[in-house]
Amino acid sequence: MDSETFKATKSKIKKTASELLDKAKTYRPFDRWRSAPVKEEARKQVLSTHYFDIDLVSMEAENIGHFDRYVLRENDGDTVAVLAITDDGRIPLVEQFRIPNHSWTLELPAGHAVTKDERPLDVARRKLREEAGFEAQTFDQFLRFVNTPSFSTQHTAIYRATGLKPAERAMLGPESPVSNVRLVPIQDAYEMVLNGTIVDAKSVIAIQHEHILMLESDR
């Protein structure tokens, strides 16, 4: 092999290796969208509410044949939550009474769109003001997750808000007529997650994420 052929071959090998490395960086070993093991035969809406609808879905599987499932479909986009941070590093957590579990919770301000054209960022601004009593200069979405993939289409998007200033709160609803807002340091909020004081999933996820960022920034 002469020098020119050798150089061309070496260049080709390098290019191929580089392309393979680039592909490896974006390759997902777990494929969410591979072929489904079941087939949907029919779907019928059995309940409609402001926040969600419920469908009765008829399915077919090779191993068992016909079966039914109920699926909750979230209306008007994602649930939106806001992890807001004051200048001195505290997080506003809202006291709310939750009827299904008959208990009070500490949660990030959160909610849904009230109209079909209300965007997630608009929801974040509104819920931070209404529930926590703050407005913010900056909002950055940093997480989005599926709440209960076994029976629901519900997704939650979480925003980080900074540059806070006080605003007038709104009444939350009949189930929480006296709803206080607690300003909790990030470390304390993380400890409340660990000891089971904070059990709301979106709040747990967001607080753990923020705690990791805080630890990394201290390195």
PDB file of C-alpha atoms in Angstrom:
ATOM      1  CA  MET A   1       0.000   0.000   0.000  1.00  0.00           C
ATOM      2  CA  ASP A   2       1.531   3.308  -1.057  1.00  0.00           C
ATOM      3  CA  SER A   3       1.573   6.334   1.221  1.00  0.00           C
ATOM      4  CA  GLU A   4      -1.326   8.098  -0.476  1.00  0.00           C
ATOM      5  CA  THR A   5      -3.583   5.042  -0.228  1.00  0.00           C
ATOM      6  CA  PHE A   6      -2.525   4.571   3.386  1.00  0.00           C
ATOM      7  CA  LYS A   7      -3.387   8.174   4.239  1.00  0.00           C
ATOM      8  CA  ALA A   8      -6.775   7.891   2.532  1.00  0.00           C
ATOM      9  CA  THR A   9      -7.581   4.639   4.356  1.00  0.00           C
ATOM     10  CA  LYS A  10      -6.480   6.092   7.702  1.00  0.00           C
ATOM     11  CA  SER A  11      -8.624   9.175   7.123  1.00  0.00           C
ATOM     12  CA  LYS A  12     -11.636   7.009   6.262  1.00  0.00           C
ATOM     13  CA  ILE A  13     -11.193   4.908   9.419  1.00  0.00           C
ATOM     14  CA  LYS A  14     -10.960   8.030  11.560  1.00  0.00           C
ATOM     15  CA  LYS A  15     -14.096   9.465   9.964  1.00  0.00           C
ATOM     16  CA  THR A  16     -16.012   6.222  10.480  1.00  0.00           C
ATOM     17  CA  ALA A  17     -14.892   6.025  14.119  1.00  0.00           C
ATOM     18  CA  SER A  18     -15.902   9.629  14.682  1.00  0.00           C
ATOM     19  CA  GLU A  19     -19.347   8.997  13.206  1.00  0.00           C
ATOM     20  CA  LEU A  20     -19.808   5.923  15.400  1.00  0.00           C
ATOM     21  CA  LEU A  21     -18.842   7.894  18.509  1.00  0.00           C
ATOM     22  CA  ASP A  22     -21.307  10.642  17.613  1.00  0.00           C
ATOM     23  CA  LYS A  23     -24.065   8.071  17.194  1.00  0.00           C
ATOM     24  CA  ALA A  24     -23.142   6.461  20.504  1.00  0.00           C
ATOM     25  CA  LYS A  25     -23.624   9.772  22.274  1.00  0.00           C
ATOM     26  CA  THR A  26     -27.260   9.960  21.190  1.00  0.00           C
ATOM     27  CA  TYR A  27     -28.127   6.230  21.186  1.00  0.00           C
ATOM     28  CA  ARG A  28     -30.818   5.286  23.681  1.00  0.00           C
ATOM     29  CA  PRO A  29     -30.393   1.735  24.995  1.00  0.00           C
ATOM     30  CA  PHE A  30     -34.056   1.774  26.124  1.00  0.00           C
ATOM     31  CA  ASP A  31     -36.565   2.426  23.347  1.00  0.00           C
ATOM     32  CA  ARG A  32     -39.833   3.914  24.633  1.00  0.00           C
ATOM     33  CA  TRP A  33     -41.480   3.719  21.224  1.00  0.00           C
ATOM     34  CA  ARG A  34     -40.843   0.129  20.178  1.00  0.00           C
ATOM     35  CA  SER A  35     -43.821  -1.929  18.946  1.00  0.00           C
ATOM     36  CA  ALA A  36     -46.683  -2.347  21.422  1.00  0.00           C
ATOM     37  CA  PRO A  37     -47.497  -5.898  22.651  1.00  0.00           C
ATOM     38  CA  VAL A  38     -51.236  -5.094  22.623  1.00  0.00           C
ATOM     39  CA  LYS A  39     -53.707  -3.668  20.132  1.00  0.00           C
ATOM     40  CA  GLU A  40     -56.418  -1.119  20.899  1.00  0.00           C
ATOM     41  CA  GLU A  41     -59.810  -2.250  19.548  1.00  0.00           C
ATOM     42  CA  ALA A  42     -62.208   0.402  20.824  1.00  0.00           C
ATOM     43  CA  ARG A  43     -62.417   3.399  23.128  1.00  0.00           C
ATOM     44  CA  LYS A  44     -65.435   4.986  24.827  1.00  0.00           C
ATOM     45  CA  GLN A  45     -65.499   8.074  27.041  1.00  0.00           C
ATOM     46  CA  VAL A  46     -67.335   7.275  30.273  1.00  0.00           C
ATOM     47  CA  LEU A  47     -66.709  10.447  32.312  1.00  0.00           C
ATOM     48  CA  SER A  48     -65.892  14.076  31.510  1.00  0.00           C
ATOM     49  CA  THR A  49     -64.666  16.701  34.010  1.00  0.00           C
ATOM     50  CA  HIS A  50     -62.922  20.052  33.858  1.00  0.00           C
ATOM     51  CA  TYR A  51     -59.452  18.640  34.537  1.00  0.00           C
ATOM     52  CA  PHE A  52     -59.677  15.150  33.061  1.00  0.00           C
ATOM     53  CA  ASP A  53     -61.795  12.625  31.126  1.00  0.00           C
ATOM     54  CA  ILE A  54     -61.973   8.860  31.651  1.00  0.00           C
ATOM     55  CA  ASP A  55     -62.072   6.392  28.750  1.00  0.00           C
ATOM     56  CA  LEU A  56     -62.949   2.704  28.767  1.00  0.00           C
ATOM     57  CA  VAL A  57     -60.410   1.156  26.381  1.00  0.00           C
ATOM     58  CA  SER A  58     -60.861  -2.326  24.885  1.00  0.00           C
ATOM     59  CA  MET A  59     -57.573  -4.092  24.132  1.00  0.00           C
ATOM     60  CA  GLU A  60     -56.424  -7.328  22.528  1.00  0.00           C
ATOM     61  CA  ALA A  61     -53.322  -9.306  23.533  1.00  0.00           C
ATOM     62  CA  GLU A  62     -51.961 -12.474  21.928  1.00  0.00           C
ATOM     63  CA  ASN A  63     -51.469 -14.285  25.223  1.00  0.00           C
ATOM     64  CA  ILE A  64     -54.855 -13.583  26.899  1.00  0.00           C
ATOM     65  CA  GLY A  65     -57.140 -12.170  24.201  1.00  0.00           C
ATOM     66  CA  HIS A  66     -59.613  -9.385  25.034  1.00  0.00           C
ATOM     67  CA  PHE A  67     -59.336  -7.163  28.141  1.00  0.00           C
ATOM     68  CA  ASP A  68     -60.463  -3.684  29.226  1.00  0.00           C
ATOM     69  CA  ARG A  69     -58.674  -0.797  30.896  1.00  0.00           C
ATOM     70  CA  TYR A  70     -59.789   2.591  32.205  1.00  0.00           C
ATOM     71  CA  VAL A  71     -57.553   5.480  31.111  1.00  0.00           C
ATOM     72  CA  LEU A  72     -57.574   8.952  32.637  1.00  0.00           C
ATOM     73  CA  ARG A  73     -56.831  11.662  30.057  1.00  0.00           C
ATOM     74  CA  GLU A  74     -55.622  15.023  31.354  1.00  0.00           C
ATOM     75  CA  ASN A  75     -57.258  18.042  29.700  1.00  0.00           C
ATOM     76  CA  ASP A  76     -55.668  21.323  28.602  1.00  0.00           C
ATOM     77  CA  GLY A  77     -52.032  20.345  28.800  1.00  0.00           C
ATOM     78  CA  ASP A  78     -49.617  19.511  31.585  1.00  0.00           C
ATOM     79  CA  THR A  79     -49.972  20.004  35.275  1.00  0.00           C
ATOM     80  CA  VAL A  80     -47.560  22.826  36.103  1.00  0.00           C
ATOM     81  CA  ALA A  81     -45.608  23.290  39.335  1.00  0.00           C
ATOM     82  CA  VAL A  82     -43.229  26.027  40.443  1.00  0.00           C
ATOM     83  CA  LEU A  83     -40.167  25.670  42.630  1.00  0.00           C
ATOM     84  CA  ALA A  84     -39.618  29.310  43.553  1.00  0.00           C
ATOM     85  CA  ILE A  85     -36.491  30.412  45.416  1.00  0.00           C
ATOM     86  CA  THR A  86     -36.202  33.611  47.420  1.00  0.00           C
ATOM     87  CA  ASP A  87     -33.003  35.650  47.430  1.00  0.00           C
ATOM     88  CA  ASP A  88     -32.035  34.077  50.765  1.00  0.00           C
ATOM     89  CA  GLY A  89     -32.548  30.505  49.479  1.00  0.00           C
ATOM     90  CA  ARG A  90     -35.992  29.596  50.774  1.00  0.00           C
ATOM     91  CA  ILE A  91     -38.803  27.745  48.972  1.00  0.00           C
ATOM     92  CA  PRO A  92     -42.478  28.686  49.412  1.00  0.00           C
ATOM     93  CA  LEU A  93     -44.518  25.582  50.250  1.00  0.00           C
ATOM     94  CA  VAL A  94     -48.314  25.742  50.378  1.00  0.00           C
ATOM     95  CA  GLU A  95     -50.430  23.982  53.015  1.00  0.00           C
ATOM     96  CA  GLN A  96     -53.320  22.204  51.302  1.00  0.00           C
ATOM     97  CA  PHE A  97     -55.976  19.802  52.527  1.00  0.00           C
ATOM     98  CA  ARG A  98     -56.368  16.883  50.109  1.00  0.00           C
ATOM     99  CA  ILE A  99     -59.757  15.184  50.175  1.00  0.00           C
ATOM    100  CA  PRO A 100     -58.796  11.790  48.620  1.00  0.00           C
ATOM    101  CA  ASN A 101     -56.193  11.125  51.349  1.00  0.00           C
ATOM    102  CA  HIS A 102     -57.993  13.103  54.081  1.00  0.00           C
ATOM    103  CA  SER A 103     -54.801  14.866  55.134  1.00  0.00           C
ATOM    104  CA  TRP A 104     -52.896  18.134  54.879  1.00  0.00           C
ATOM    105  CA  THR A 105     -49.887  18.347  52.573  1.00  0.00           C
ATOM    106  CA  LEU A 106     -47.013  20.736  51.957  1.00  0.00           C
ATOM    107  CA  GLU A 107     -46.695  21.299  48.208  1.00  0.00           C
ATOM    108  CA  LEU A 108     -45.146  23.489  45.583  1.00  0.00           C
ATOM    109  CA  PRO A 109     -47.676  25.896  44.065  1.00  0.00           C
ATOM    110  CA  ALA A 110     -49.173  24.043  41.107  1.00  0.00           C
ATOM    111  CA  GLY A 111     -52.220  23.633  38.911  1.00  0.00           C
ATOM    112  CA  HIS A 112     -53.734  23.351  35.449  1.00  0.00           C
ATOM    113  CA  ALA A 113     -54.709  25.662  32.643  1.00  0.00           C
ATOM    114  CA  VAL A 114     -58.148  27.221  33.039  1.00  0.00           C
ATOM    115  CA  THR A 115     -58.574  27.817  29.305  1.00  0.00           C
ATOM    116  CA  LYS A 116     -57.353  25.836  26.299  1.00  0.00           C
ATOM    117  CA  ASP A 117     -55.074  28.676  25.175  1.00  0.00           C
ATOM    118  CA  GLU A 118     -53.337  29.201  28.547  1.00  0.00           C
ATOM    119  CA  ARG A 119     -49.715  28.153  28.121  1.00  0.00           C
ATOM    120  CA  PRO A 120     -47.650  26.291  30.764  1.00  0.00           C
ATOM    121  CA  LEU A 121     -45.587  29.387  31.550  1.00  0.00           C
ATOM    122  CA  ASP A 122     -48.790  31.384  32.037  1.00  0.00           C
ATOM    123  CA  VAL A 123     -50.031  28.701  34.448  1.00  0.00           C
ATOM    124  CA  ALA A 124     -46.735  28.857  36.338  1.00  0.00           C
ATOM    125  CA  ARG A 125     -47.007  32.626  36.761  1.00  0.00           C
ATOM    126  CA  ARG A 126     -50.641  32.447  37.840  1.00  0.00           C
ATOM    127  CA  LYS A 127     -50.237  29.612  40.349  1.00  0.00           C
ATOM    128  CA  LEU A 128     -47.145  31.159  41.944  1.00  0.00           C
ATOM    129  CA  ARG A 129     -49.099  34.361  42.491  1.00  0.00           C
ATOM    130  CA  GLU A 130     -52.418  32.805  43.540  1.00  0.00           C
ATOM    131  CA  GLU A 131     -51.109  30.049  45.817  1.00  0.00           C
ATOM    132  CA  ALA A 132     -47.761  31.299  47.138  1.00  0.00           C
ATOM    133  CA  GLY A 133     -48.220  35.066  46.924  1.00  0.00           C
ATOM    134  CA  PHE A 134     -45.194  35.824  44.734  1.00  0.00           C
ATOM    135  CA  GLU A 135     -44.303  37.084  41.299  1.00  0.00           C
ATOM    136  CA  ALA A 136     -40.965  36.197  39.685  1.00  0.00           C
ATOM    137  CA  GLN A 137     -38.600  37.776  37.187  1.00  0.00           C
ATOM    138  CA  THR A 138     -37.407  34.494  35.650  1.00  0.00           C
ATOM    139  CA  PHE A 139     -39.019  31.112  34.994  1.00  0.00           C
ATOM    140  CA  ASP A 140     -37.063  28.124  33.648  1.00  0.00           C
ATOM    141  CA  GLN A 141     -38.584  24.694  33.059  1.00  0.00           C
ATOM    142  CA  PHE A 142     -36.159  22.050  34.305  1.00  0.00           C
ATOM    143  CA  LEU A 143     -38.223  18.855  34.662  1.00  0.00           C
ATOM    144  CA  ARG A 144     -41.144  17.061  33.035  1.00  0.00           C
ATOM    145  CA  PHE A 145     -42.380  13.637  34.085  1.00  0.00           C
ATOM    146  CA  VAL A 146     -45.286  11.196  33.757  1.00  0.00           C
ATOM    147  CA  ASN A 147     -47.265  10.982  36.994  1.00  0.00           C
ATOM    148  CA  THR A 148     -49.007   7.593  36.804  1.00  0.00           C
ATOM    149  CA  PRO A 149     -48.248   5.915  33.470  1.00  0.00           C
ATOM    150  CA  SER A 150     -50.239   2.797  34.385  1.00  0.00           C
ATOM    151  CA  PHE A 151     -53.608   4.546  34.039  1.00  0.00           C
ATOM    152  CA  SER A 152     -53.135   8.230  33.230  1.00  0.00           C
ATOM    153  CA  THR A 153     -51.773  10.539  30.523  1.00  0.00           C
ATOM    154  CA  GLN A 154     -50.958  13.185  33.146  1.00  0.00           C
ATOM    155  CA  HIS A 155     -47.585  14.914  32.817  1.00  0.00           C
ATOM    156  CA  THR A 156     -46.151  17.477  35.214  1.00  0.00           C
ATOM    157  CA  ALA A 157     -43.795  20.265  34.126  1.00  0.00           C
ATOM    158  CA  ILE A 158     -41.775  21.982  36.854  1.00  0.00           C
ATOM    159  CA  TYR A 159     -40.421  25.513  36.606  1.00  0.00           C
ATOM    160  CA  ARG A 160     -37.706  27.135  38.692  1.00  0.00           C
ATOM    161  CA  ALA A 161     -38.581  30.753  39.520  1.00  0.00           C
ATOM    162  CA  THR A 162     -36.214  33.420  40.847  1.00  0.00           C
ATOM    163  CA  GLY A 163     -36.250  37.159  41.425  1.00  0.00           C
ATOM    164  CA  LEU A 164     -39.297  36.971  43.690  1.00  0.00           C
ATOM    165  CA  LYS A 165     -41.400  39.831  44.958  1.00  0.00           C
ATOM    166  CA  PRO A 166     -44.580  39.676  47.067  1.00  0.00           C
ATOM    167  CA  ALA A 167     -47.995  39.594  45.343  1.00  0.00           C
ATOM    168  CA  GLU A 168     -51.576  39.204  46.491  1.00  0.00           C
ATOM    169  CA  ARG A 169     -52.687  35.609  47.014  1.00  0.00           C
ATOM    170  CA  ALA A 170     -56.065  34.165  46.051  1.00  0.00           C
ATOM    171  CA  MET A 171     -58.391  31.803  47.930  1.00  0.00           C
ATOM    172  CA  LEU A 172     -57.456  28.214  47.119  1.00  0.00           C
ATOM    173  CA  GLY A 173     -60.875  26.626  47.502  1.00  0.00           C
ATOM    174  CA  PRO A 174     -63.340  25.255  50.051  1.00  0.00           C
ATOM    175  CA  GLU A 175     -61.097  22.359  51.057  1.00  0.00           C
ATOM    176  CA  SER A 176     -58.308  24.712  52.198  1.00  0.00           C
ATOM    177  CA  PRO A 177     -60.012  27.839  53.592  1.00  0.00           C
ATOM    178  CA  VAL A 178     -57.019  28.661  55.810  1.00  0.00           C
ATOM    179  CA  SER A 179     -53.960  27.864  53.724  1.00  0.00           C
ATOM    180  CA  ASN A 180     -50.612  29.082  54.997  1.00  0.00           C
ATOM    181  CA  VAL A 181     -47.418  29.470  52.993  1.00  0.00           C
ATOM    182  CA  ARG A 182     -44.230  28.326  54.650  1.00  0.00           C
ATOM    183  CA  LEU A 183     -40.859  29.655  53.485  1.00  0.00           C
ATOM    184  CA  VAL A 184     -38.471  26.747  53.998  1.00  0.00           C
ATOM    185  CA  PRO A 185     -34.686  26.664  53.390  1.00  0.00           C
ATOM    186  CA  ILE A 186     -33.669  24.145  50.727  1.00  0.00           C
ATOM    187  CA  GLN A 187     -31.749  21.963  53.190  1.00  0.00           C
ATOM    188  CA  ASP A 188     -34.706  21.886  55.583  1.00  0.00           C
ATOM    189  CA  ALA A 189     -37.094  21.049  52.738  1.00  0.00           C
ATOM    190  CA  TYR A 190     -34.820  18.178  51.715  1.00  0.00           C
ATOM    191  CA  GLU A 191     -34.829  16.842  55.282  1.00  0.00           C
ATOM    192  CA  MET A 192     -38.643  17.090  55.302  1.00  0.00           C
ATOM    193  CA  VAL A 193     -38.658  14.904  52.187  1.00  0.00           C
ATOM    194  CA  LEU A 194     -36.424  12.341  53.883  1.00  0.00           C
ATOM    195  CA  ASN A 195     -38.478  12.196  57.080  1.00  0.00           C
ATOM    196  CA  GLY A 196     -41.810  11.939  55.279  1.00  0.00           C
ATOM    197  CA  THR A 197     -43.198  15.382  56.098  1.00  0.00           C
ATOM    198  CA  ILE A 198     -43.334  16.259  52.390  1.00  0.00           C
ATOM    199  CA  VAL A 199     -44.957  13.391  50.463  1.00  0.00           C
ATOM    200  CA  ASP A 200     -46.343  15.138  47.360  1.00  0.00           C
ATOM    201  CA  ALA A 201     -44.504  13.609  44.383  1.00  0.00           C
ATOM    202  CA  LYS A 202     -43.861  16.750  42.323  1.00  0.00           C
ATOM    203  CA  SER A 203     -42.541  18.543  45.403  1.00  0.00           C
ATOM    204  CA  VAL A 204     -40.323  15.609  46.385  1.00  0.00           C
ATOM    205  CA  ILE A 205     -38.816  15.401  42.891  1.00  0.00           C
ATOM    206  CA  ALA A 206     -38.216  19.139  42.548  1.00  0.00           C
ATOM    207  CA  ILE A 207     -36.725  19.561  46.030  1.00  0.00           C
ATOM    208  CA  GLN A 208     -34.335  16.638  45.541  1.00  0.00           C
ATOM    209  CA  HIS A 209     -33.243  18.112  42.207  1.00  0.00           C
ATOM    210  CA  GLU A 210     -32.614  21.522  43.769  1.00  0.00           C
ATOM    211  CA  HIS A 211     -30.755  19.989  46.698  1.00  0.00           C
ATOM    212  CA  ILE A 212     -28.370  18.224  44.309  1.00  0.00           C
ATOM    213  CA  LEU A 213     -27.702  21.523  42.516  1.00  0.00           C
ATOM    214  CA  MET A 214     -27.032  23.195  45.851  1.00  0.00           C
ATOM    215  CA  LEU A 215     -24.501  20.518  46.837  1.00  0.00           C
ATOM    216  CA  GLU A 216     -22.763  20.728  43.471  1.00  0.00           C
ATOM    217  CA  SER A 217     -22.476  24.502  43.692  1.00  0.00           C
ATOM    218  CA  ASP A 218     -20.748  24.179  47.083  1.00  0.00           C
ATOM    219  CA  ARG A 219     -17.930  22.046  45.684  1.00  0.00           C
TER     220      ARG A 219
END
